[in-house]
mmCIF file of C-alpha atoms in Angstrom:
data_model
loop_
_atom_site.group_PDB
_atom_site.id
_atom_site.type_symbol
_atom_site.label_atom_id
_atom_site.label_comp_id
_atom_site.label_asym_id
_atom_site.label_seq_id
_atom_site.Cartn_x
_atom_site.Cartn_y
_atom_site.Cartn_z
ATOM 1 C CA MET A 1 124.947 86.230 128.495
ATOM 2 C CA ALA A 2 122.105 86.078 125.908
ATOM 3 C CA LYS A 3 122.845 85.411 122.595
ATOM 4 C CA ILE A 4 123.011 88.323 120.302
ATOM 5 C CA THR A 5 121.211 87.791 116.415
ATOM 6 C CA ALA A 6 121.340 89.757 113.583
ATOM 7 C CA LYS A 7 117.858 90.154 113.849
ATOM 8 C CA GLN A 8 117.765 91.935 117.280
ATOM 9 C CA VAL A 9 120.704 93.946 115.737
ATOM 10 C CA LYS A 10 118.527 94.827 112.891
ATOM 11 C CA GLU A 11 115.151 95.717 114.645
ATOM 12 C CA LEU A 12 117.255 97.929 117.229
ATOM 13 C CA ARG A 13 118.769 99.508 114.343
ATOM 14 C CA ASP A 14 115.275 100.055 112.543
ATOM 15 C CA ARG A 15 113.829 101.704 115.747
ATOM 16 C CA THR A 16 116.866 103.825 116.754
ATOM 17 C CA GLY A 17 118.780 104.224 113.804
ATOM 18 C CA ALA A 18 121.818 103.728 115.560
ATOM 19 C CA GLY A 19 125.117 101.766 113.761
ATOM 20 C CA MET A 20 125.793 98.307 113.821
ATOM 21 C CA MET A 21 128.258 98.090 116.701
ATOM 22 C CA ASP A 22 126.583 100.628 118.798
ATOM 23 C CA SER A 23 123.091 98.541 118.349
ATOM 24 C CA LYS A 24 124.961 95.245 119.323
ATOM 25 C CA ASN A 25 127.306 96.480 122.221
ATOM 26 C CA ALA A 26 123.967 97.517 123.497
ATOM 27 C CA LEU A 27 122.294 94.527 123.285
ATOM 28 C CA VAL A 28 125.192 93.007 125.143
ATOM 29 C CA LYS A 29 125.156 95.190 127.742
ATOM 30 C CA ALA A 30 121.091 94.815 127.870
ATOM 31 C CA ASP A 31 121.411 90.975 128.088
ATOM 32 C CA GLY A 32 119.284 90.856 125.006
ATOM 33 C CA SER A 33 116.580 92.901 125.927
ATOM 34 C CA ILE A 34 115.711 95.321 122.971
ATOM 35 C CA GLU A 35 113.751 97.933 125.366
ATOM 36 C CA LYS A 36 116.807 97.819 127.625
ATOM 37 C CA ALA A 37 119.740 98.431 125.077
ATOM 38 C CA ILE A 38 117.149 101.521 123.227
ATOM 39 C CA ASP A 39 117.323 102.932 126.960
ATOM 40 C CA ILE A 40 121.317 102.498 126.871
ATOM 41 C CA LEU A 41 122.149 104.263 123.422
ATOM 42 C CA ARG A 42 119.705 107.125 124.557
ATOM 43 C CA GLU A 43 121.521 107.768 127.474
ATOM 44 C CA ASN A 44 124.696 107.357 125.778
ATOM 45 C CA GLY A 45 123.287 110.037 123.076
ATOM 46 C CA VAL A 46 123.829 107.258 120.368
ATOM 47 C CA ALA A 47 119.730 106.928 119.952
ATOM 48 C CA LYS A 48 117.878 110.236 120.881
ATOM 49 C CA ALA A 49 114.582 108.468 120.086
ATOM 50 C CA ALA A 50 113.277 105.506 119.005
ATOM 51 C CA LYS A 51 110.339 104.129 116.801
ATOM 52 C CA LYS A 52 107.767 102.066 118.365
ATOM 53 C CA SER A 53 107.506 98.728 117.275
ATOM 54 C CA GLY A 54 104.671 98.657 115.230
ATOM 55 C CA ARG A 55 105.506 95.481 112.884
ATOM 56 C CA ILE A 56 102.300 94.343 111.045
ATOM 57 C CA ALA A 57 100.849 91.237 109.697
ATOM 58 C CA ALA A 58 97.120 91.075 109.089
ATOM 59 C CA GLU A 59 95.274 91.993 106.097
ATOM 60 C CA GLY A 60 91.676 93.340 106.427
ATOM 61 C CA LEU A 61 89.575 96.608 107.211
ATOM 62 C CA ALA A 62 89.078 98.806 109.925
ATOM 63 C CA GLU A 63 85.147 100.070 110.661
ATOM 64 C CA TYR A 64 83.226 102.142 112.805
ATOM 65 C CA ALA A 65 79.287 102.814 112.991
ATOM 66 C CA ILE A 66 77.779 105.790 115.030
ATOM 67 C CA ASP A 67 74.036 105.384 116.594
ATOM 68 C CA GLY A 68 73.470 108.594 118.838
ATOM 69 C CA ASN A 69 75.482 108.191 121.583
ATOM 70 C CA THR A 70 76.990 105.622 120.941
ATOM 71 C CA ALA A 71 80.013 104.056 118.633
ATOM 72 C CA ALA A 72 81.358 100.823 117.532
ATOM 73 C CA VAL A 73 85.213 99.972 116.082
ATOM 74 C CA VAL A 74 85.904 96.832 114.229
ATOM 75 C CA GLU A 75 88.710 95.014 113.041
ATOM 76 C CA VAL A 76 88.248 91.968 110.945
ATOM 77 C CA ASN A 77 91.483 90.172 109.075
ATOM 78 C CA SER A 78 91.938 88.324 106.275
ATOM 79 C CA GLU A 79 95.031 86.473 105.090
ATOM 80 C CA THR A 80 95.548 88.532 101.721
ATOM 81 C CA ASP A 81 94.892 92.165 100.463
ATOM 82 C CA PHE A 82 93.285 90.401 97.838
ATOM 83 C CA VAL A 83 90.085 89.259 99.991
ATOM 84 C CA SER A 84 89.944 92.232 101.714
ATOM 85 C CA SER A 85 88.915 94.377 98.327
ATOM 86 C CA ASN A 86 86.263 92.448 97.750
ATOM 87 C CA ASP A 87 83.197 93.648 97.790
ATOM 88 C CA LYS A 88 81.576 90.909 99.646
ATOM 89 C CA PHE A 89 84.429 91.185 102.467
ATOM 90 C CA ILE A 90 83.789 94.931 102.714
ATOM 91 C CA LYS A 91 80.002 94.392 102.978
ATOM 92 C CA LEU A 92 80.864 91.080 105.763
ATOM 93 C CA VAL A 93 82.902 94.382 107.681
ATOM 94 C CA ASN A 94 80.261 96.676 107.525
ATOM 95 C CA ASP A 95 77.176 94.494 108.525
ATOM 96 C CA ILE A 96 79.505 92.923 111.277
ATOM 97 C CA THR A 97 80.288 96.365 112.579
ATOM 98 C CA LYS A 98 76.295 97.670 112.674
ATOM 99 C CA ALA A 99 75.550 94.282 114.683
ATOM 100 C CA ILE A 100 78.070 94.852 117.314
ATOM 101 C CA LEU A 101 76.902 98.270 117.575
ATOM 102 C CA ALA A 102 73.224 97.017 118.019
ATOM 103 C CA ALA A 103 74.167 93.812 120.113
ATOM 104 C CA LYS A 104 77.028 95.574 122.585
ATOM 105 C CA PRO A 105 78.965 92.468 123.155
ATOM 106 C CA ALA A 106 81.095 92.208 125.922
ATOM 107 C CA ASN A 107 83.932 90.340 124.097
ATOM 108 C CA VAL A 108 84.970 88.587 120.748
ATOM 109 C CA LYS A 109 83.495 85.361 122.362
ATOM 110 C CA GLU A 110 79.894 86.686 122.499
ATOM 111 C CA ALA A 111 80.216 88.976 119.606
ATOM 112 C CA LEU A 112 80.285 85.786 117.491
ATOM 113 C CA LYS A 113 77.131 84.841 118.670
ATOM 114 C CA ALA A 114 75.609 87.947 117.643
ATOM 115 C CA PRO A 115 72.818 88.364 115.659
ATOM 116 C CA LEU A 116 73.395 88.888 111.490
ATOM 117 C CA ALA A 117 70.920 88.382 108.721
ATOM 118 C CA ASP A 118 69.733 84.805 109.505
ATOM 119 C CA GLY A 119 72.416 83.823 111.623
ATOM 120 C CA THR A 120 75.076 84.864 113.862
ATOM 121 C CA ILE A 121 78.209 86.873 112.926
ATOM 122 C CA GLN A 122 80.124 83.143 113.382
ATOM 123 C CA ASP A 123 78.036 82.376 110.464
ATOM 124 C CA ALA A 124 78.771 84.812 108.053
ATOM 125 C CA ILE A 125 82.340 84.805 108.963
ATOM 126 C CA THR A 126 81.583 81.098 108.121
ATOM 127 C CA ASN A 127 80.014 81.285 104.962
ATOM 128 C CA LEU A 128 82.140 84.070 103.582
ATOM 129 C CA THR A 129 85.205 81.536 104.259
ATOM 130 C CA ALA A 130 83.916 79.026 102.517
ATOM 131 C CA VAL A 131 83.074 81.360 99.559
ATOM 132 C CA VAL A 132 86.878 82.896 99.274
ATOM 133 C CA GLY A 133 88.864 79.989 100.491
ATOM 134 C CA GLU A 134 90.596 82.337 102.997
ATOM 135 C CA LYS A 135 90.347 82.360 107.377
ATOM 136 C CA ILE A 136 88.543 85.349 108.104
ATOM 137 C CA THR A 137 88.805 86.434 111.792
ATOM 138 C CA LEU A 138 87.009 89.081 113.725
ATOM 139 C CA ARG A 139 90.023 90.310 115.307
ATOM 140 C CA ARG A 140 88.693 93.182 118.180
ATOM 141 C CA PHE A 141 86.383 95.793 118.617
ATOM 142 C CA ASP A 142 85.236 98.377 120.858
ATOM 143 C CA ILE A 143 82.386 99.961 122.187
ATOM 144 C CA ILE A 144 82.475 103.953 122.747
ATOM 145 C CA THR A 145 79.860 105.900 125.097
ATOM 146 C CA LYS A 146 79.265 109.360 125.189
ATOM 147 C CA ASN A 147 77.302 111.742 127.145
ATOM 148 C CA ASP A 148 74.310 114.735 125.285
ATOM 149 C CA ASP A 149 76.655 116.915 125.711
ATOM 150 C CA GLU A 150 79.894 115.342 123.895
ATOM 151 C CA VAL A 151 80.316 114.694 119.813
ATOM 152 C CA PHE A 152 82.124 112.214 118.242
ATOM 153 C CA GLY A 153 84.475 112.574 115.392
ATOM 154 C CA ALA A 154 85.619 109.520 112.926
ATOM 155 C CA TYR A 155 87.599 109.321 110.323
ATOM 156 C CA LYS A 156 88.242 106.173 108.332
ATOM 157 C CA HIS A 157 91.864 106.191 105.968
ATOM 158 C CA ASN A 158 92.498 104.105 102.884
ATOM 159 C CA GLY A 159 89.026 102.368 102.881
ATOM 160 C CA GLY A 160 89.886 101.210 106.349
ATOM 161 C CA ALA A 161 93.458 100.678 106.931
ATOM 162 C CA ILE A 162 93.336 103.236 109.936
ATOM 163 C CA VAL A 163 90.330 104.157 111.704
ATOM 164 C CA SER A 164 89.743 106.620 114.645
ATOM 165 C CA VAL A 165 87.127 107.990 116.813
ATOM 166 C CA VAL A 166 87.451 111.421 118.489
ATOM 167 C CA THR A 167 85.107 112.044 121.806
ATOM 168 C CA MET A 168 85.193 115.709 122.371
ATOM 169 C CA LYS A 169 83.301 117.544 124.854
ATOM 170 C CA GLY A 170 81.536 120.446 123.468
ATOM 171 C CA GLY A 171 83.016 121.245 119.945
ATOM 172 C CA ASN A 172 81.223 119.927 117.009
ATOM 173 C CA GLU A 173 81.634 117.157 115.022
ATOM 174 C CA LYS A 174 83.775 118.639 112.303
ATOM 175 C CA ALA A 175 86.507 120.116 114.481
ATOM 176 C CA ALA A 176 86.195 116.350 116.273
ATOM 177 C CA ARG A 177 86.784 114.877 112.833
ATOM 178 C CA ASN A 178 89.376 116.907 112.235
ATOM 179 C CA ILE A 179 90.953 115.656 115.242
ATOM 180 C CA ALA A 180 90.305 112.200 114.586
ATOM 181 C CA MET A 181 92.412 112.685 111.389
ATOM 182 C CA HIS A 182 95.443 114.141 113.288
ATOM 183 C CA VAL A 183 95.118 110.774 115.506
ATOM 184 C CA ALA A 184 94.997 108.627 112.181
ATOM 185 C CA ALA A 185 98.116 110.556 111.119
ATOM 186 C CA ILE A 186 100.555 110.788 114.150
ATOM 187 C CA ASN A 187 98.926 108.169 116.345
ATOM 188 C CA PRO A 188 99.332 109.205 119.874
ATOM 189 C CA GLU A 189 99.882 107.051 122.525
ATOM 190 C CA TYR A 190 98.193 108.619 125.496
ATOM 191 C CA LEU A 191 95.647 111.196 125.574
ATOM 192 C CA ASN A 192 96.912 113.762 128.433
ATOM 193 C CA LYS A 193 99.765 113.413 130.843
ATOM 194 C CA ASP A 194 97.916 111.984 133.478
ATOM 195 C CA SER A 195 97.287 108.784 131.118
ATOM 196 C CA VAL A 196 100.866 107.952 131.170
ATOM 197 C CA PRO A 197 101.887 105.505 132.978
ATOM 198 C CA ALA A 198 103.949 106.770 136.398
ATOM 199 C CA ALA A 199 106.120 103.440 135.641
ATOM 200 C CA ASP A 200 106.650 104.624 131.829
ATOM 201 C CA LEU A 201 107.362 108.322 133.304
ATOM 202 C CA LYS A 202 109.415 107.117 135.748
ATOM 203 C CA ARG A 203 111.591 105.186 133.436
ATOM 204 C CA GLN A 204 111.740 108.220 130.624
ATOM 205 C CA THR A 205 113.427 110.439 133.594
ATOM 206 C CA ASP A 206 115.844 108.043 134.617
ATOM 207 C CA VAL A 207 117.070 107.692 131.108
ATOM 208 C CA PHE A 208 116.854 111.498 130.219
ATOM 209 C CA THR A 209 118.945 112.300 133.915
ATOM 210 C CA LYS A 210 121.710 109.975 132.664
ATOM 211 C CA GLU A 211 122.111 110.989 129.353
ATOM 212 C CA THR A 212 122.189 114.902 130.446
ATOM 213 C CA GLU A 213 125.102 113.677 133.352
ATOM 214 C CA ASN A 214 126.435 111.932 130.484
ATOM 215 C CA GLU A 215 126.808 115.057 128.257
ATOM 216 C CA GLY A 216 128.877 116.392 131.129
ATOM 217 C CA LYS A 217 126.549 119.038 132.369
ATOM 218 C CA PRO A 218 126.584 120.889 135.439
ATOM 219 C CA ALA A 219 125.023 118.927 138.181
ATOM 220 C CA LYS A 220 122.867 121.881 139.110
ATOM 221 C CA ILE A 221 121.166 122.431 135.968
ATOM 222 C CA VAL A 222 120.647 118.875 135.274
ATOM 223 C CA PRO A 223 117.374 118.561 136.771
ATOM 224 C CA LYS A 224 116.093 122.024 134.931
ATOM 225 C CA ILE A 225 117.304 120.224 131.564
ATOM 226 C CA VAL A 226 115.911 116.784 132.307
ATOM 227 C CA LYS A 227 112.420 118.574 133.276
ATOM 228 C CA GLY A 228 112.471 120.076 130.406
ATOM 229 C CA ARG A 229 113.163 116.835 128.142
ATOM 230 C CA VAL A 230 110.458 115.213 129.825
ATOM 231 C CA ASN A 231 107.845 117.768 128.650
ATOM 232 C CA LYS A 232 109.308 117.622 125.291
ATOM 233 C CA TYR A 233 108.546 114.197 125.353
ATOM 234 C CA LEU A 234 105.366 114.060 126.769
ATOM 235 C CA SER A 235 104.592 116.613 124.251
ATOM 236 C CA GLU A 236 104.955 114.053 121.511
ATOM 237 C CA ILE A 237 103.079 111.191 122.972
ATOM 238 C CA CYS A 238 100.488 112.946 124.235
ATOM 239 C CA LEU A 239 97.332 113.824 121.745
ATOM 240 C CA VAL A 240 96.483 117.099 123.565
ATOM 241 C CA ASP A 241 99.592 118.515 123.838
ATOM 242 C CA GLN A 242 100.471 117.576 120.247
ATOM 243 C CA PRO A 243 101.178 120.116 117.506
ATOM 244 C CA TYR A 244 97.985 119.991 115.647
ATOM 245 C CA VAL A 245 98.798 118.380 112.423
ATOM 246 C CA LYS A 246 96.644 121.081 110.379
ATOM 247 C CA ASP A 247 97.865 124.401 111.929
ATOM 248 C CA SER A 248 101.424 123.441 113.953
ATOM 249 C CA ASP A 249 101.121 126.660 115.861
ATOM 250 C CA LYS A 250 98.328 125.095 118.249
ATOM 251 C CA THR A 251 98.600 122.231 120.484
ATOM 252 C CA VAL A 252 95.433 119.934 119.795
ATOM 253 C CA ALA A 253 93.957 120.630 122.916
ATOM 254 C CA GLU A 254 94.194 124.791 121.474
ATOM 255 C CA TYR A 255 92.342 123.494 118.575
ATOM 256 C CA ALA A 256 90.127 121.879 120.150
ATOM 257 C CA LYS A 257 89.206 124.819 122.610
ATOM 258 C CA SER A 258 89.405 127.329 119.739
ATOM 259 C CA LYS A 259 86.136 125.465 118.248
ATOM 260 C CA ASN A 260 84.517 125.434 122.450
ATOM 261 C CA GLY A 261 85.306 121.675 122.832
ATOM 262 C CA GLU A 262 87.776 119.429 124.680
ATOM 263 C CA VAL A 263 89.100 116.185 123.642
ATOM 264 C CA VAL A 264 87.920 113.565 126.357
ATOM 265 C CA ALA A 265 88.785 110.657 124.674
ATOM 266 C CA TYR A 266 89.908 108.607 121.157
ATOM 267 C CA THR A 267 89.916 104.970 119.773
ATOM 268 C CA ARG A 268 92.224 104.190 116.982
ATOM 269 C CA TYR A 269 92.949 100.996 115.126
ATOM 270 C CA GLU A 270 95.316 100.326 112.325
ATOM 271 C CA VAL A 271 94.718 97.141 110.895
ATOM 272 C CA GLY A 272 97.113 94.373 111.825
ATOM 273 C CA GLU A 273 98.946 96.348 114.348
ATOM 274 C CA GLY A 274 101.327 94.149 116.476
ATOM 275 C CA ILE A 275 101.269 90.999 113.721
ATOM 276 C CA GLU A 276 104.345 91.145 111.331
ATOM 277 C CA LYS A 277 104.718 91.789 108.223
ATOM 278 C CA LYS A 278 105.944 94.430 105.588
ATOM 279 C CA GLN A 279 104.983 97.592 107.187
ATOM 280 C CA GLU A 280 102.924 100.338 104.755
ATOM 281 C CA ASP A 281 103.327 103.885 106.520
ATOM 282 C CA PHE A 282 99.879 104.774 106.204
ATOM 283 C CA ALA A 283 100.718 107.758 108.757
ATOM 284 C CA THR A 284 102.172 109.236 106.035
ATOM 285 C CA GLU A 285 99.775 108.801 103.789
ATOM 286 C CA VAL A 286 97.078 110.762 106.009
ATOM 287 C CA LYS A 287 99.782 113.653 106.544
ATOM 288 C CA GLU A 288 99.888 114.189 102.624
ATOM 289 C CA GLN A 289 96.431 113.961 102.204
ATOM 290 C CA MET A 290 95.645 116.826 105.042
ATOM 291 C CA LYS A 291 97.788 119.032 102.952
#
C-alpha cells in the first residue's frame, strides 16, 4: 500500500472540492494515484468534476507573430517577473518570435541556432542573461500554417501571460480573434469531439456509468443518463461545443457559423504551464475583460 501524504490529500481536495477524509479514503483505495482517486470520488458522487492540474512555476512571456499564411507562438521563461517585465526582455521575446517565424525551425535545439541580429537566438539569450543575471530559456514554440481560404485570429492577455491563435475557415479576422479570446479565457482541452482520445472517452463513460448506478437509477434508463452526461462533458471540454463566452446562447461553432466561418484549429500558451508555482487566475481576468 502506498503511503498517502498530506500534500496528495491537499491536491486532491483542491482539484475536486471533496472533504479531507473522503479524499484520504479515495487515495487509499487508489493506492496513491490522484487520477484514480478522482474517478473514485466522482463514482461515489463526492466530486462532480475535477479541475485540471495546472500548477504553474515559471515567469516569462508568450508571444505570437503572423506573416501571411504562417504564424508562430513562442514562450520564453525567466526566473522572476521582475525580469519578464523588463523592456529588454520584452524586446528579446518579440525578436525571438519573429526569428522563429522566419526560420521555421523543427525544434527548440534548431531554433536556438536560428539567426538573430548579428548572431543566433542562443547568442541573444546568453547576452541578456549576462545583463540581467537570471537564466533565460526558450521553452517551446509552435509554427502554424493555414490555407488561403482561412484566417488567423490572435489574442494576447496581460502582456503575454496567455497567447492564443485560432485558425478559421472562412469568416473574418475579427471573428477569429473573438474566438481566440474565448480560448484564452476558457482553456478548452480539445477542438471537437473527434479530437478526444478514445481511451479518455471510455474512462469518462465508465465513471459516469458507475456514478449513475450508485445513484440507484433504474437499470433501463442508465444508458440514456450516461449518454447525456457524456455529451455534457464533451461540451465542456471541446472548443466548438462550448457556450461562446461573449454570448452563451450560442456555441462557439454557432458563433463561427454566424460569421460564415468554421474553427479548424487553435493553439493556446499560458506561461509556465505544467511547472509548479503560485497560480494566477488569468482565465478569470480574461472573462472579466470581455464583459
